[in-house]
Each structure stands twice: as structure tokens, then as C-alpha cells.
C-alpha atoms as a printed R data frame, in Angstrom:
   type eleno elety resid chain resno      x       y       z
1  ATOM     1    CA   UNK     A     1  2.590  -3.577  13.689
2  ATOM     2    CA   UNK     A     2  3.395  -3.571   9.899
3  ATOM     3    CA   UNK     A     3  1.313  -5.442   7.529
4  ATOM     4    CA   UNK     A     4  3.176  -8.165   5.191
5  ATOM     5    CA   UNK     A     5  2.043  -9.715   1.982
6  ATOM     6    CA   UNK     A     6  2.859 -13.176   1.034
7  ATOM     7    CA   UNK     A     7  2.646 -13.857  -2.333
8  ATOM     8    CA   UNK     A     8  2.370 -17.691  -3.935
9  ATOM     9    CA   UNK     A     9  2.416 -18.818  -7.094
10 ATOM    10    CA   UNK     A    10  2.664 -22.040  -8.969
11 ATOM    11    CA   UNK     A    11  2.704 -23.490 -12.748
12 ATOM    12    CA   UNK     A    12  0.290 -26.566 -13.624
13 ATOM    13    CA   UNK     A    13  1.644 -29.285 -15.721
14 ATOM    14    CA   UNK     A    14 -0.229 -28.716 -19.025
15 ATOM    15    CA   UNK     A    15 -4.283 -29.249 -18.881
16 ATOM    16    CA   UNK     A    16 -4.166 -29.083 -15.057
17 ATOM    17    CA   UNK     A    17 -4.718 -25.530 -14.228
18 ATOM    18    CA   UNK     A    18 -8.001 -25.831 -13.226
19 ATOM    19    CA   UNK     A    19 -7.162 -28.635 -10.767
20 ATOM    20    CA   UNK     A    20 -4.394 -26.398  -9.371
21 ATOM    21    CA   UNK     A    21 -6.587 -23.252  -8.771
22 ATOM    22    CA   UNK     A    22 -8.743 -25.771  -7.213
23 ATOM    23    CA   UNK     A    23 -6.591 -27.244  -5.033
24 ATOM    24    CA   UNK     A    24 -4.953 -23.234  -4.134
25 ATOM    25    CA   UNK     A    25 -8.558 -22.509  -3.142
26 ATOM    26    CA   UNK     A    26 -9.149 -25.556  -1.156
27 ATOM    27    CA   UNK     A    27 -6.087 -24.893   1.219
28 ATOM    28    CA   UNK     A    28 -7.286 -23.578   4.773
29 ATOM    29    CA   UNK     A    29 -3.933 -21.555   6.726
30 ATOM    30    CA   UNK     A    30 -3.443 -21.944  10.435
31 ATOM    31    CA   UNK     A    31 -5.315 -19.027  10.806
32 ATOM    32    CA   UNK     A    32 -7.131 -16.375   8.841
33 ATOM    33    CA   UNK     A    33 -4.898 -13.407   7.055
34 ATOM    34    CA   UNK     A    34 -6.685 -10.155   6.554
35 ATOM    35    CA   UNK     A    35 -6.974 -10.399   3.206
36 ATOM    36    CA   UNK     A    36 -6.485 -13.239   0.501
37 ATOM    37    CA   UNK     A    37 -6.822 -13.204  -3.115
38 ATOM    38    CA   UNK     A    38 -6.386 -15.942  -5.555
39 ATOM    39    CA   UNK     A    39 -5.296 -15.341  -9.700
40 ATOM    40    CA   UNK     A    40 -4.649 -17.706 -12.545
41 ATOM    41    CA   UNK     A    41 -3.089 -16.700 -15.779
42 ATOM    42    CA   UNK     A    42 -1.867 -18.025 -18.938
43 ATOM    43    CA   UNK     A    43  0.493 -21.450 -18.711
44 ATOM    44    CA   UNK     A    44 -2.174 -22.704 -16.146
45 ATOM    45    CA   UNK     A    45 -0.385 -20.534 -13.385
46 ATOM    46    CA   UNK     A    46 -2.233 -19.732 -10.257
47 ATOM    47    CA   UNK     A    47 -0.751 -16.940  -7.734
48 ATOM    48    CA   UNK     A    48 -2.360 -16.355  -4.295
49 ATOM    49    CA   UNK     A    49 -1.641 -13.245  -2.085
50 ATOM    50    CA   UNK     A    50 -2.174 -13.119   1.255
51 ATOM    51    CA   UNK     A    51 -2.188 -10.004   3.523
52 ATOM    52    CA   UNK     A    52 -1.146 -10.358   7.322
53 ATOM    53    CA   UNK     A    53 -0.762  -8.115   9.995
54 ATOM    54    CA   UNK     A    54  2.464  -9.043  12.186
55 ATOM    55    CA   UNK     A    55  4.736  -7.825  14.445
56 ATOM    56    CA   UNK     A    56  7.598  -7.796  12.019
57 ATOM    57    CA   UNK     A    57  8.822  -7.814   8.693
58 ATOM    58    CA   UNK     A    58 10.358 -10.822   8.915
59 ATOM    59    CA   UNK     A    59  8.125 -12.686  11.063
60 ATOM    60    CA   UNK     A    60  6.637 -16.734  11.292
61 ATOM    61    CA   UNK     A    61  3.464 -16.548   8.711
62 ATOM    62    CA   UNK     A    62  1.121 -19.466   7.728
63 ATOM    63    CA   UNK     A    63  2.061 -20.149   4.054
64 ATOM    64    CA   UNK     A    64  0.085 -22.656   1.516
65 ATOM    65    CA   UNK     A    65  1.951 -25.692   0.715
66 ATOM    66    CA   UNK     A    66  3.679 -27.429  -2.246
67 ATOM    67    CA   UNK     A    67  1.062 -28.987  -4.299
68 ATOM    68    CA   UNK     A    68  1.354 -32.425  -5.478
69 ATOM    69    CA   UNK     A    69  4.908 -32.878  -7.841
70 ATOM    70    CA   UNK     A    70  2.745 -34.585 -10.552
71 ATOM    71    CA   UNK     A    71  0.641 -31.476 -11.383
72 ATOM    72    CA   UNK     A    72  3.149 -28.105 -11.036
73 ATOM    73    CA   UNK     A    73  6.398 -27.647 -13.525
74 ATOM    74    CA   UNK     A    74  8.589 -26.125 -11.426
75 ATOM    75    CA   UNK     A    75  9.022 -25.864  -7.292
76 ATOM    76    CA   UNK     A    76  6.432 -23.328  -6.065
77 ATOM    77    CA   UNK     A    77  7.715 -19.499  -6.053
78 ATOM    78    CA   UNK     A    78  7.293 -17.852  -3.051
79 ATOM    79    CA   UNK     A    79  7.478 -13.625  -2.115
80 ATOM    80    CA   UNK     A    80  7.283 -11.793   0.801
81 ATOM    81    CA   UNK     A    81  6.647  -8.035   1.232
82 ATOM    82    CA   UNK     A    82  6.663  -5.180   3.763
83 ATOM    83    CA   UNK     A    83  3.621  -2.779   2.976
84 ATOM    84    CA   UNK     A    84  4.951   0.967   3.206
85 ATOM    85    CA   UNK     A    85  1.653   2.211   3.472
């Protein structure tokens, strides 16, 4: 087993970061990862990390979705990585 971290993270439109982290926090997965943590920053950007244990590097892991168009900037930016313990 290896244990992969997802990492999400998404830019408000101006005045709607609150409404995003909201929403981020809001969002029930498939099933539970071991760990989750949710962040905002400055420019109303909210990133959420989740921790899973899998099989594989490079295995099929619940992800949150694209929030509405009308409150991000940009297309949601999505990471995935390997822990090396």
C-alpha cells in the first residue's frame, strides 16, 4: 500500500472566497480519505488536501468537483502525490 495525497485548489471570483471555502467544505467524497485538510489564502483561494491510502500511485481516487463557473477565475488546479514516507 502507498499513501497518496490529492491536492485541490481553486480561485474565487473577487468577494466570493468565503462562498468558495464554503462550498469546498460542504463537498462529501465517495468515501472517507484518511486525512483531509482545507486552506484559504490571499486572492480568495481555497486549497484542500486529501490523504488516501491505495494500492497504487496512480490509482482511481474520489476527487472534489469543479465548483460553479460563476464564482472561480480559472479551471480548478489539481495535484497528486506519492508519500515517500
Amino acid at each position: 500500500m502507498t499513501v497518496v495525497a490529492l491536492m485541490w485548489e481553486a480561485r474565487a471570483v473577487d468577494g466570493r472566497g468565503a462562498e468558495l471555502l464554503e462550498w469546498a467544505r460542504a463537498q462529501q467524497l465517495a468515501r472517507d480519505p484518511l486525512r483531509r485538510e482545507t486552506f484559504r489564502a490571499a486572492q480568495d483561494r481555497v486549497l484542500v488536501i486529501t490523504w488516501w491510502e491505495a494500492a497504487h500511485a496512480d490509482a482511481e481516487l474520489p476527487e472534489l468537483p469543479e465548483p460553479a463557473p460563476d464564482v472561480i477565475t480559472r479551471p480548478v488546479h489539481r495535484w497528486r502525490f506519492e508519500s515517500l514516507g
